[in-house]
Short mmCIF file of C-alpha atoms in Angstrom, two decimals:
data_model
loop_
_atom_site.label_atom_id
_atom_site.label_comp_id
_atom_site.label_asym_id
_atom_site.label_seq_id
_atom_site.Cartn_x
_atom_site.Cartn_y
_atom_site.Cartn_z
CA MET G 1453 104.34 100.64 115.54
CA VAL G 1454 102.73 103.71 117.10
CA LYS G 1455 102.42 104.75 120.69
CA GLN G 1456 101.08 107.68 122.64
CA THR G 1457 101.43 108.30 126.35
CA LEU G 1458 99.87 110.83 128.70
CA ASN G 1459 102.94 111.46 130.85
CA GLN G 1460 104.42 114.91 131.25
CA PRO G 1461 105.98 116.27 128.02
CA SER G 1462 109.60 115.54 127.29
CA ASN G 1463 111.70 118.05 125.38
CA HIS G 1464 114.48 115.61 124.57
CA ILE G 1465 115.53 111.97 124.60
CA SER G 1466 118.45 110.79 126.66
CA ILE G 1467 119.96 107.86 128.50
CA GLU G 1468 122.94 107.82 130.84
CA ASN G 1469 125.37 104.92 131.36
CA LEU G 1470 123.32 102.26 129.61
CA ARG G 1471 124.35 98.65 130.14
CA LEU G 1472 122.55 95.91 128.23
CA LYS G 1473 123.13 92.22 127.71
CA PHE G 1474 121.12 89.77 125.62
CA PRO G 1475 120.61 86.22 126.90
CA GLN G 1476 123.28 83.80 125.61
CA GLU G 1477 125.65 86.68 124.78
CA ARG G 1478 129.10 86.49 126.37
CA SER G 1479 129.51 90.23 126.89
CA LEU G 1480 127.58 93.46 127.26
CA LEU G 1481 126.27 95.03 124.07
CA PHE G 1482 126.42 98.50 125.59
CA LYS G 1483 128.75 99.38 128.45
CA ASP G 1484 128.09 102.75 130.11
CA LEU G 1485 126.72 104.25 126.89
CA SER G 1486 125.28 107.76 127.11
CA PHE G 1487 123.16 109.27 124.36
CA HIS G 1488 121.22 112.53 124.01
CA VAL G 1489 118.95 113.98 121.32
CA SER G 1490 117.54 117.51 121.38
CA LYS G 1491 113.97 118.22 120.38
CA GLY G 1492 113.60 118.51 116.59
CA GLU G 1493 117.02 117.00 115.83
CA LYS G 1494 117.55 114.57 112.97
CA VAL G 1495 120.13 111.98 114.04
CA LEU G 1496 121.58 109.10 112.02
CA LEU G 1497 123.03 106.07 113.81
CA LEU G 1498 125.81 104.62 111.70
CA GLY G 1499 127.81 101.48 112.40
CA PRO G 1500 128.56 97.92 111.30
CA SER G 1501 125.84 95.28 111.19
CA GLY G 1502 125.16 93.83 114.64
CA CYS G 1503 126.64 96.72 116.65
CA GLY G 1504 123.34 97.47 118.41
CA LYS G 1505 121.80 100.35 116.43
CA SER G 1506 118.33 98.79 116.24
CA THR G 1507 118.54 97.75 119.89
CA LEU G 1508 119.32 101.33 120.92
CA LEU G 1509 116.23 102.57 119.06
CA GLN G 1510 114.14 100.05 121.00
CA VAL G 1511 115.62 101.21 124.31
CA LEU G 1512 115.06 104.89 123.53
CA SER G 1513 111.44 104.22 122.58
CA GLY G 1514 110.82 102.09 125.69
CA LEU G 1515 110.12 98.90 123.73
CA ILE G 1516 113.02 97.47 125.70
CA PRO G 1517 112.23 96.48 128.42
CA ASP G 1518 108.46 97.30 128.36
CA SER G 1519 107.58 95.00 125.43
CA ILE G 1520 110.85 93.09 124.92
CA GLU G 1521 112.34 91.77 128.13
CA VAL G 1522 116.09 92.33 128.02
CA PRO G 1523 118.27 92.86 131.13
CA LEU G 1524 119.54 96.45 131.23
CA LYS G 1525 120.67 99.13 133.66
CA TYR G 1526 121.06 102.89 133.37
CA ASP G 1527 121.44 105.89 135.64
CA ASN G 1528 118.87 108.18 134.00
CA ILE G 1529 116.51 107.96 131.04
CA SER G 1530 114.12 110.37 129.32
CA LEU G 1531 111.70 108.89 126.78
CA PRO G 1532 109.41 110.65 124.29
CA GLU G 1533 105.81 111.46 125.11
CA SER G 1534 104.66 109.88 121.84
CA TYR G 1535 106.52 108.07 119.11
CA GLY G 1536 106.18 106.13 115.88
CA PHE G 1537 108.48 103.22 115.10
CA VAL G 1538 109.15 101.70 111.67
CA PHE G 1539 110.84 98.32 112.07
CA GLN G 1540 113.31 96.64 109.71
CA ASP G 1541 110.82 93.81 109.27
CA PRO G 1542 107.40 95.38 108.53
CA ASP G 1543 105.53 92.13 109.27
CA THR G 1544 106.28 92.57 112.97
CA GLN G 1545 104.23 95.75 113.40
CA PHE G 1546 100.88 95.26 111.72
CA ALA G 1547 97.88 94.88 114.02
CA MET G 1548 95.10 94.47 111.43
CA PRO G 1549 94.66 92.18 108.39
CA TYR G 1550 93.73 94.81 105.78
CA VAL G 1551 95.43 98.00 104.59
CA ASP G 1552 92.52 100.33 105.35
CA GLU G 1553 91.94 98.69 108.73
CA GLU G 1554 95.60 99.18 109.69
CA LEU G 1555 95.48 102.88 108.86
CA GLY G 1556 91.98 103.21 110.28
CA PHE G 1557 93.22 101.78 113.58
CA VAL G 1558 95.68 104.68 113.83
CA LEU G 1559 92.96 107.22 113.05
CA GLU G 1560 90.63 105.69 115.63
CA ASN G 1561 93.32 106.15 118.28
CA LEU G 1562 93.54 109.80 117.24
CA GLN G 1563 89.72 110.06 117.55
CA ILE G 1564 89.32 111.13 113.94
CA PRO G 1565 85.65 111.18 112.78
CA ARG G 1566 84.70 108.23 110.57
CA ALA G 1567 83.59 110.59 107.80
CA ASP G 1568 87.15 111.89 107.42
CA MET G 1569 88.93 108.54 107.48
CA ASP G 1570 88.68 107.50 103.82
CA ARG G 1571 90.18 110.79 102.66
CA LEU G 1572 93.04 110.60 105.16
CA ILE G 1573 93.75 106.94 104.32
CA GLN G 1574 93.97 107.74 100.60
CA SER G 1575 96.25 110.70 101.34
CA ALA G 1576 98.54 108.56 103.52
CA LEU G 1577 98.80 105.86 100.84
CA LYS G 1578 99.61 108.47 98.21
CA GLN G 1579 102.41 109.91 100.35
CA VAL G 1580 104.27 106.59 100.27
CA GLY G 1581 103.46 105.59 96.68
CA LEU G 1582 100.63 103.14 97.38
CA GLU G 1583 97.85 105.17 95.73
CA SER G 1584 97.21 102.39 93.19
CA VAL G 1585 96.56 99.82 95.93
CA ASP G 1586 92.93 99.05 96.81
CA PRO G 1587 92.69 100.19 100.46
CA HIS G 1588 90.77 97.01 101.35
CA THR G 1589 93.64 94.74 100.31
CA GLU G 1590 94.93 92.04 102.61
CA ILE G 1591 98.33 93.07 103.94
CA ASN G 1592 99.60 89.52 103.41
CA HIS G 1593 99.06 90.01 99.67
CA LEU G 1594 101.49 92.93 99.53
CA SER G 1595 105.16 92.55 98.66
CA GLN G 1596 107.67 93.20 101.44
CA GLY G 1597 108.55 96.55 99.90
CA MET G 1598 104.89 97.55 99.79
CA LYS G 1599 104.51 96.46 103.42
CA GLN G 1600 107.43 98.71 104.32
CA ARG G 1601 105.66 101.64 102.66
CA LEU G 1602 102.45 100.85 104.53
CA ALA G 1603 104.28 100.72 107.87
CA LEU G 1604 105.68 104.18 107.20
CA ALA G 1605 102.27 105.50 106.12
CA ALA G 1606 100.79 104.43 109.47
CA VAL G 1607 103.54 106.17 111.41
CA LEU G 1608 103.38 109.38 109.37
CA LEU G 1609 99.61 109.46 109.81
CA LEU G 1610 100.07 109.55 113.59
CA GLN G 1611 102.39 112.59 113.49
CA PRO G 1612 104.08 111.63 116.77
CA GLU G 1613 106.60 113.67 118.72
CA VAL G 1614 109.46 111.35 117.71
CA LEU G 1615 110.05 109.07 114.73
CA PHE G 1616 112.26 106.00 115.13
CA LEU G 1617 113.10 104.73 111.63
CA ASP G 1618 114.94 101.41 111.43
CA GLU G 1619 116.01 101.05 107.79
CA PRO G 1620 112.62 102.13 106.40
CA SER G 1621 113.83 101.92 102.78
CA ALA G 1622 115.75 98.62 102.95
CA LEU G 1623 113.24 96.73 100.78
CA LEU G 1624 112.23 99.57 98.49
CA ASP G 1625 112.98 100.12 94.82
CA PRO G 1626 114.95 103.29 93.93
CA LYS G 1627 111.83 105.29 93.12
CA GLY G 1628 110.17 104.22 96.35
CA THR G 1629 113.26 105.10 98.39
CA VAL G 1630 113.21 108.67 97.10
CA GLN G 1631 109.46 108.85 97.61
CA ILE G 1632 109.40 107.75 101.23
CA TRP G 1633 112.31 109.96 102.27
CA ASP G 1634 110.64 112.92 100.57
CA ALA G 1635 107.51 112.11 102.58
CA VAL G 1636 109.46 111.87 105.85
CA LYS G 1637 111.25 115.16 105.21
CA ARG G 1638 107.97 116.87 104.39
CA VAL G 1639 105.92 115.54 107.31
CA ALA G 1640 108.64 115.42 110.00
CA SER G 1641 110.39 118.72 109.41
CA GLU G 1642 109.67 119.84 112.98
CA GLN G 1643 109.82 116.45 114.68
CA THR G 1644 112.66 114.57 116.30
CA VAL G 1645 113.85 111.77 114.02
CA ILE G 1646 116.36 109.03 114.92
CA ILE G 1647 117.38 106.89 111.97
CA VAL G 1648 119.18 103.65 111.25
CA GLU G 1649 119.80 103.47 107.51
CA HIS G 1650 122.36 102.08 105.06
CA LYS G 1651 121.15 104.11 102.04
CA ILE G 1652 122.66 107.25 103.50
CA ASP G 1653 122.94 109.21 100.24
CA HIS G 1654 119.24 110.10 100.51
CA ILE G 1655 119.50 111.66 103.98
CA ILE G 1656 123.11 112.74 104.47
CA ASP G 1657 122.25 116.38 103.67
CA TRP G 1658 119.16 116.30 105.89
CA VAL G 1659 120.41 114.91 109.21
CA ASP G 1660 121.94 117.26 111.77
CA ARG G 1661 124.24 114.73 113.36
CA ILE G 1662 125.76 111.28 112.93
CA VAL G 1663 126.55 108.99 115.85
CA LEU G 1664 129.23 106.54 114.75
CA PHE G 1665 129.46 103.14 116.46
CA SER G 1666 132.15 100.48 116.58
CA GLN G 1667 131.46 96.75 116.33
CA ASP G 1668 131.11 96.36 120.12
CA GLY G 1669 128.47 99.08 120.43
CA SER G 1670 130.67 101.88 121.74
CA ILE G 1671 130.46 105.37 120.27
CA ILE G 1672 133.46 106.33 118.14
CA ALA G 1673 132.29 109.82 117.20
CA ASN G 1674 129.28 112.10 117.51
CA ASP G 1675 129.33 115.06 115.13
CA SER G 1676 128.04 116.66 111.94
CA PRO G 1677 128.08 114.53 108.75
CA GLU G 1678 130.86 116.65 107.26
CA THR G 1679 133.09 116.20 110.30
CA ILE G 1680 132.36 112.48 110.62
CA PHE G 1681 133.37 111.71 107.04
CA GLN G 1682 136.38 114.03 107.10
CA LYS G 1683 137.91 113.04 110.42
CA HIS G 1684 136.80 109.43 110.89
CA LEU G 1685 136.85 107.95 107.38
CA SER G 1686 139.65 105.53 108.28
CA LYS G 1687 137.57 104.06 111.11
CA ILE G 1688 134.52 103.92 108.88
CA ILE G 1689 136.49 101.94 106.32
CA GLU G 1690 138.02 99.72 109.01
CA TYR G 1691 134.59 98.75 110.35
CA GLY G 1692 133.10 98.31 106.88
CA ILE G 1693 130.46 101.01 107.30
CA TRP G 1694 128.68 102.60 104.34
CA TYR G 1695 129.90 106.05 103.32
CA PRO G 1696 129.56 108.24 100.22
CA ASP G 1697 131.63 106.88 97.29
CA VAL G 1698 132.19 103.52 99.00
CA TRP G 1699 131.30 101.70 95.77
CA LYS G 1700 133.68 103.89 93.78
CA ASP G 1701 136.51 103.04 96.17
CA TYR G 1702 135.60 99.36 96.14
CA ILE G 1703 135.67 98.90 92.36
CA GLN G 1704 139.08 100.58 92.28
CA SER G 1705 140.44 98.29 94.99
CA ASP G 1706 142.86 95.41 94.37
CA ARG G 1707 140.36 92.86 95.69
CA TYR G 1708 137.77 93.86 93.10
CA GLN G 1709 140.27 94.11 90.28
CA ARG G 1710 141.34 90.51 90.95
CA LEU G 1711 137.71 89.48 90.59
CA VAL G 1712 137.47 91.41 87.33
CA GLN G 1713 140.37 89.51 85.80
CA HIS G 1714 138.97 86.12 86.76
CA GLY G 1715 135.44 87.18 85.95
CA HIS G 1716 136.18 88.20 82.39
CA GLN G 1717 138.02 84.98 81.72
CA ARG G 1718 135.03 83.01 82.95
CA LEU G 1719 132.56 85.12 80.95
CA GLN G 1720 134.33 84.33 77.70
CA GLU G 1721 133.50 80.67 78.25
CA ILE G 1722 129.78 81.06 78.99
CA PRO G 1723 128.34 81.22 75.43
CA SER G 1724 130.15 78.11 74.22
CA CYS G 1725 130.17 75.75 77.19
CA ALA G 1726 127.27 76.70 79.46
CA LYS G 1727 124.48 74.19 79.90
CA GLU G 1728 120.81 75.07 79.85
CA VAL G 1729 119.65 74.75 83.46
CA ILE G 1730 116.16 76.29 83.41
CA SER G 1731 113.71 76.67 80.53
CA LEU G 1732 110.29 78.31 80.90
CA ARG G 1733 107.56 78.46 78.27
CA ASP G 1734 104.15 80.04 78.86
CA PHE G 1735 104.88 79.79 82.59
CA SER G 1736 102.64 81.32 85.28
CA GLY G 1737 102.65 81.62 89.06
CA TYR G 1738 99.49 82.15 91.11
CA ARG G 1739 98.51 83.44 94.52
CA GLY G 1740 95.14 81.86 95.08
CA LYS G 1741 93.34 81.93 91.73
CA GLU G 1742 94.98 85.16 90.57
CA ARG G 1743 97.97 84.99 88.26
CA LYS G 1744 100.78 87.11 89.66
CA ILE G 1745 103.69 86.32 87.32
CA TYR G 1746 103.90 85.30 83.68
CA VAL G 1747 106.93 84.30 81.60
CA GLU G 1748 106.39 83.71 77.90
CA ASN G 1749 109.81 82.30 77.01
CA LEU G 1750 113.02 82.14 79.03
CA THR G 1751 116.25 80.14 79.04
CA LEU G 1752 118.85 80.26 81.80
CA ARG G 1753 122.35 78.81 81.46
CA SER G 1754 124.89 77.64 84.00
CA GLY G 1755 127.45 80.11 85.31
CA SER G 1756 125.10 83.07 84.84
CA TRP G 1757 124.50 85.76 87.44
CA VAL G 1758 121.00 87.09 86.88
CA THR G 1759 119.74 90.21 88.63
CA ILE G 1760 115.97 90.70 88.62
CA LEU G 1761 114.73 94.29 88.56
CA GLY G 1762 111.28 95.79 88.95
CA ASP G 1763 109.13 98.00 91.13
CA ASN G 1764 107.84 96.84 94.50
CA GLY G 1765 104.96 94.45 93.90
CA ALA G 1766 105.88 93.78 90.26
CA GLY G 1767 106.30 90.03 90.84
CA LYS G 1768 110.04 89.51 91.40
CA SER G 1769 109.75 87.46 94.58
CA THR G 1770 106.73 85.65 93.14
CA LEU G 1771 108.86 84.39 90.24
CA LEU G 1772 111.39 82.89 92.65
CA LEU G 1773 108.62 81.31 94.73
CA SER G 1774 107.16 79.85 91.53
CA LEU G 1775 110.48 78.31 90.52
CA MET G 1776 110.68 76.70 93.98
CA HIS G 1777 107.13 75.26 93.74
CA PHE G 1778 106.11 77.21 96.83
CA ILE G 1779 103.01 78.53 95.02
CA LYS G 1780 100.74 77.14 92.31
CA THR G 1781 102.19 77.21 88.79
CA SER G 1782 101.26 76.23 85.24
CA GLY G 1783 102.99 75.98 81.87
CA ASN G 1784 106.23 74.37 80.74
CA TYR G 1785 109.05 74.29 83.31
CA GLN G 1786 112.19 72.33 82.43
CA LEU G 1787 115.06 71.86 84.86
CA PHE G 1788 118.32 70.50 83.44
CA GLY G 1789 116.41 69.26 80.38
CA LYS G 1790 113.71 67.42 82.35
CA ARG G 1791 110.15 68.74 82.24
CA LEU G 1792 108.59 69.07 85.69
CA ASP G 1793 105.02 67.97 86.28
CA LEU G 1794 103.25 71.11 87.49
CA ARG G 1795 99.92 69.29 87.92
CA GLU G 1796 101.04 67.53 91.11
CA LYS G 1797 99.13 68.87 94.11
CA LYS G 1798 102.03 68.48 96.54
CA LYS G 1799 105.14 69.43 94.62
CA GLN G 1800 108.46 69.27 96.46
CA PRO G 1801 111.02 72.06 96.01
CA PRO G 1802 113.50 71.00 93.29
CA LYS G 1803 116.67 69.62 94.86
CA GLN G 1804 118.80 71.45 92.29
CA LEU G 1805 117.69 74.82 93.68
CA SER G 1806 118.52 76.51 96.98
CA PHE G 1807 116.51 79.52 98.08
CA VAL G 1808 117.08 82.53 100.33
CA PHE G 1809 113.81 84.14 101.40
CA GLN G 1810 113.40 87.90 101.60
CA ASN G 1811 112.41 87.36 105.24
CA PRO G 1812 115.20 85.14 106.64
CA GLU G 1813 113.10 83.91 109.56
CA LEU G 1814 110.86 82.00 107.14
CA GLN G 1815 113.61 79.48 106.46
CA PHE G 1816 115.05 78.83 109.93
CA ILE G 1817 114.24 75.31 111.13
CA THR G 1818 116.70 74.65 113.97
CA GLU G 1819 117.54 76.22 117.32
CA SER G 1820 121.22 77.12 116.82
CA ILE G 1821 123.26 78.83 114.15
CA PHE G 1822 125.54 75.79 113.92
CA ASP G 1823 122.68 73.38 113.27
CA GLU G 1824 121.07 75.80 110.83
CA ILE G 1825 124.11 75.81 108.55
CA GLY G 1826 124.90 72.16 109.15
CA TYR G 1827 121.38 70.84 108.55
CA SER G 1828 121.67 70.28 104.80
CA LEU G 1829 125.16 68.82 105.26
CA GLN G 1830 123.70 66.26 107.65
CA LEU G 1831 121.05 65.35 105.07
CA GLN G 1832 123.83 64.86 102.52
CA GLY G 1833 125.49 62.35 104.87
CA CYS G 1834 128.63 64.39 105.49
CA SER G 1835 130.94 63.35 108.31
CA GLU G 1836 130.96 65.26 111.60
CA GLU G 1837 134.46 66.52 110.78
CA THR G 1838 133.34 67.86 107.39
CA ILE G 1839 130.26 69.48 108.91
CA ARG G 1840 132.31 71.16 111.64
CA GLN G 1841 134.90 72.45 109.18
CA THR G 1842 132.32 73.72 106.69
CA VAL G 1843 130.17 75.40 109.31
CA ASP G 1844 133.15 77.06 111.00
CA GLU G 1845 134.35 78.41 107.64
CA LEU G 1846 130.93 79.84 106.77
CA LEU G 1847 130.49 81.39 110.22
CA LYS G 1848 133.85 83.10 109.80
CA THR G 1849 133.19 84.15 106.20
CA PHE G 1850 129.88 85.80 107.05
CA HIS G 1851 131.13 87.39 110.26
CA LEU G 1852 128.87 85.41 112.57
CA ASN G 1853 131.40 85.27 115.37
CA LEU G 1854 128.96 83.99 117.93
CA ASP G 1855 128.56 80.97 120.15
CA ASP G 1856 127.57 77.89 118.13
CA GLY G 1857 124.44 77.48 120.23
CA HIS G 1858 123.16 81.01 119.54
CA HIS G 1859 119.51 80.83 118.47
CA PRO G 1860 118.84 82.22 114.95
CA TYR G 1861 115.93 84.32 116.21
CA HIS G 1862 118.24 86.12 118.66
CA LEU G 1863 120.34 87.60 115.87
CA SER G 1864 120.05 91.10 114.44
CA ILE G 1865 118.25 91.43 111.10
CA GLY G 1866 121.59 91.76 109.29
CA GLN G 1867 122.97 88.68 111.02
CA LYS G 1868 119.81 86.71 110.25
CA ARG G 1869 120.20 87.62 106.60
CA ARG G 1870 123.85 86.48 106.54
CA LEU G 1871 122.90 83.22 108.26
CA SER G 1872 120.21 82.55 105.67
CA VAL G 1873 122.72 83.08 102.85
CA ALA G 1874 125.26 80.85 104.62
CA THR G 1875 122.70 78.04 104.76
CA ALA G 1876 122.24 78.33 101.00
CA PHE G 1877 126.00 78.06 100.52
CA SER G 1878 126.09 74.86 102.56
CA HIS G 1879 123.29 73.35 100.49
CA GLY G 1880 125.63 72.97 97.51
CA SER G 1881 122.92 73.34 94.85
CA PRO G 1882 123.86 74.16 91.24
CA ILE G 1883 121.29 77.00 91.18
CA MET G 1884 120.90 79.63 93.92
CA LEU G 1885 117.82 81.86 94.14
CA LEU G 1886 118.34 84.86 96.43
CA ASP G 1887 115.67 87.41 97.29
CA GLU G 1888 117.45 90.67 98.20
CA PRO G 1889 120.29 88.98 100.10
CA THR G 1890 122.22 92.19 100.80
CA PHE G 1891 119.50 94.20 102.52
CA GLY G 1892 120.36 95.28 106.06
CA GLN G 1893 124.07 94.68 105.49
CA ASP G 1894 126.99 97.00 106.09
CA ALA G 1895 129.48 97.56 103.28
CA ARG G 1896 131.97 94.96 104.50
CA ASN G 1897 129.45 92.14 104.63
CA THR G 1898 127.86 93.18 101.35
CA PHE G 1899 131.16 92.96 99.48
CA VAL G 1900 132.14 89.69 101.16
CA MET G 1901 128.81 88.15 100.17
CA LEU G 1902 129.10 89.33 96.57
CA GLU G 1903 132.67 88.07 96.28
CA LYS G 1904 131.71 84.64 97.60
CA LEU G 1905 128.83 84.48 95.15
CA GLU G 1906 131.18 85.42 92.32
CA GLU G 1907 133.49 82.56 93.32
CA LEU G 1908 130.54 80.18 93.08
CA ARG G 1909 129.53 81.59 89.70
CA ARG G 1910 133.02 81.04 88.32
CA SER G 1911 132.76 77.40 89.40
CA GLY G 1912 129.60 77.01 87.30
CA ILE G 1913 126.91 77.76 89.89
CA THR G 1914 123.99 79.77 88.51
CA ILE G 1915 122.84 82.76 90.57
CA VAL G 1916 119.43 84.40 90.30
CA MET G 1917 119.14 87.44 92.58
CA VAL G 1918 116.36 89.93 93.21
CA THR G 1919 117.91 93.30 94.02
CA HIS G 1920 117.28 97.03 93.90
CA ASP G 1921 120.99 97.84 94.09
CA MET G 1922 122.09 99.01 90.65
CA HIS G 1923 125.74 98.76 91.71
CA ILE G 1924 125.33 94.98 91.92
CA VAL G 1925 123.66 94.94 88.52
CA LYS G 1926 126.43 97.02 87.00
CA HIS G 1927 129.46 95.40 88.56
CA PHE G 1928 128.52 91.75 89.12
CA SER G 1929 125.64 90.46 87.02
CA THR G 1930 125.88 88.84 83.58
CA GLU G 1931 122.19 89.07 82.81
CA VAL G 1932 119.28 91.35 83.76
CA TRP G 1933 115.62 90.37 83.87
CA THR G 1934 113.01 93.11 84.16
CA ILE G 1935 109.56 92.38 85.57
CA GLU G 1936 106.69 94.81 85.15
CA ASN G 1937 103.14 94.37 86.39
CA GLY G 1938 103.49 90.64 86.88
CA GLU G 1939 105.23 89.81 83.60
CA LEU G 1940 108.83 89.25 82.53
CA THR G 1941 109.15 91.95 79.91
CA ASP G 1942 112.86 92.13 79.11
CA VAL G 1943 116.02 90.02 79.25
CA GLN G 1944 119.35 91.72 78.64
CA TYR G 1945 122.82 90.17 78.53
CA LEU G 1946 125.73 92.20 79.80
CA LYS G 1947 128.75 92.36 77.53
CA GLN G 1948 130.98 92.46 80.59
CA SER G 1949 129.70 91.55 84.03
CA MET G 1950 132.46 93.19 86.03
CA GLY G 1951 134.50 96.33 85.79
CA ASP G 1952 132.35 97.81 83.03
CA GLU G 1953 131.66 101.40 83.93
CA GLU G 1954 129.01 101.81 81.24
CA GLY G 1955 127.13 98.58 81.91
CA VAL G 1956 127.06 97.75 78.21
CA LEU G 1957 124.12 95.59 77.18
CA LEU G 1958 123.89 93.32 74.15
#
């Protein structure tokens, strides 16, 4: 999202004694919070999922309450003259249907001559790694990661006074993450930048200051990165916030080592006792008439944890959608030894599979978090007591300590993601397909989610997960699929799924 105003220039951003409360919430999110940013500063907001970081960005930009009506009070506020905002969910900020039209819309607002637009559009796409994309491509045909790059390209093209970046690399592959942060650093060297980001390794040496938040939205500390991580590491660990070497500390922890012991025992059984759950031969998935994914030959066995790797737009999500019958498919697809008829015009999603979308909002069908998790249990005919117990356990496990009637759309992005994963857990399917389930999560919730998935895997559940996090690949998966340019090109079996520092492949 981009915005320009014609008010008198502002040399800094600030708010004094902010109080804010969302509808249906029992307490204030911010209580007398004061926040200041000097012109040209690079500030990182760090805190647990759901603590209000994204909300604060929206207040400081004026989106709240100008565009999003939320009750709030403050003593004083100073907003930027012009700003660009990259949202966690890129779909929320596009105004036009095509790539070139979206970028052209920005240039028109800047009164750039039409003759110069094509060159500037190509340059903007190249900055974020989309130079191979036809500019007149429908945005809906891009992967989520490619959409995230496009959203950033539009904002960088504007060159506003202030950049608000809300996890701009959450859906990007490793190469893309480096690329977009290099672009931000190059273009915004003189601008004010306020960032919410979990992949902090890429910016920790660039930001001037870190503002550290607790779970209730209060500021714990406000200092340089070096001071924050030296003096407040215990609080960071307590609140489950990402920090440098957090994965190193985690794999050395007792909780992970217990998983390693159980995990290796379970792995030794997989070759001899695992059943074939999915078999694909000459299998294709289509978007419209164009083939977007092809699998020549693939067999998946029970109790496996597959991680799917590939660049943004390679076809990872498309493979999962194909397995769910959400898009047109062809070829040989066998599920638990039974061949599925892919010629049916209205194919139902296989009951043996549960699916977590990359965009969690796509799967919400009820108006409360309780009903969302309990929906599949109701369909299974479970008793009210069983439903209540199961839902309460999952709400606690995934740190959704909210009122049962809380609407799913009123959650933060991280909370929405955890709710979507919790619904898959309640489904009880023998195969779980998860499309980047850990994006937008703090360290605590990431590790809890992975541990719960590992428990399911040990019980025989098969997990297929799209991810860009190589730590998950290295320390949890049993099998790695690589997709390149719309084709499954490589399948590798890990000798040890957990605790193997070298990630040995067979």
